[in-house]
């Protein structure tokens, strides 16, 4: 069966938008944020997250479509187990249709997920290059269920685009350049988290809505996400200026 026209157009827009970010002086955090957003839009997943390895070979959360998705990533890293870590270490997809059945494989992680009660299925896809992984794209679903091979293939294609963006030739001419770029991305992520907190303090927004406002403000003005966040944290931008970035019904 052929893919519906609307779906084809949406898929085309996603890849074009991701490719458009691969220009001089592009922002890795912005690229990965767009990737998780497109993953949720195009695939049967309720949330998505990305982890990347840093200069010290430790996995760090670089992007998440929601606070719950970020928490899922952190629970895996803190417990040193889960589909994300197995995916990264094995450089292979790890699909778990029902986490309740994986308690023996990842006891601490599954217990933590059960207590949270948000997601029931996880599908981890490696960000890979020539047999090595630099991270993983993780898809989370609130209901148990497997992803069809075609959906997994699409998710892997999105992950591969992100890998190309991170490891393009100008960024890997020297090994230390890659480490510096990933460290810069990690630093940008910390600033973004701080900006979310500042926005929340000056409004009645949730953390997710604060991030939506931040992202919408940056994209509407063709600014870097990390730069807008830094301007807020350092007091150059009034956080209340973001109030019109999203409809009021996104507030709590």
Tab-separated table of C-alpha atoms in Angstrom, residues 14 19 32 54 56 64 67 82 108-109 111 113 116 148 151 168-169 175 187 189 193 214 223 233 235 241 247:
chain	number	residue	atom	x	y	z
A	14	UNK	CA	10.815	16.601	8.097
A	19	UNK	CA	18.842	18.796	6.136
A	32	UNK	CA	18.314	17.138	17.936
A	54	UNK	CA	30.398	13.104	25.899
A	56	UNK	CA	34.485	11.297	28.884
A	64	UNK	CA	13.618	15.220	24.893
A	67	UNK	CA	9.784	16.129	30.829
A	82	UNK	CA	17.773	-0.152	30.087
A	108	UNK	CA	15.947	-1.393	38.634
A	109	UNK	CA	14.875	0.492	35.526
A	111	UNK	CA	10.728	-0.899	38.740
A	113	UNK	CA	9.228	2.994	35.237
A	116	UNK	CA	6.201	6.438	37.369
A	148	UNK	CA	6.299	-2.485	12.609
A	151	UNK	CA	8.271	2.320	11.334
A	168	UNK	CA	29.881	15.869	9.204
A	169	UNK	CA	33.347	16.226	7.818
A	175	UNK	CA	39.171	13.816	17.068
A	187	UNK	CA	26.644	23.128	27.897
A	189	UNK	CA	21.434	22.007	27.090
A	193	UNK	CA	17.215	23.902	31.369
A	214	UNK	CA	11.257	29.231	24.397
A	223	UNK	CA	17.380	32.643	16.410
A	233	UNK	CA	19.456	33.355	31.955
A	235	UNK	CA	19.043	38.883	31.899
A	241	UNK	CA	8.440	38.567	26.387
A	247	UNK	CA	-1.643	30.090	22.928
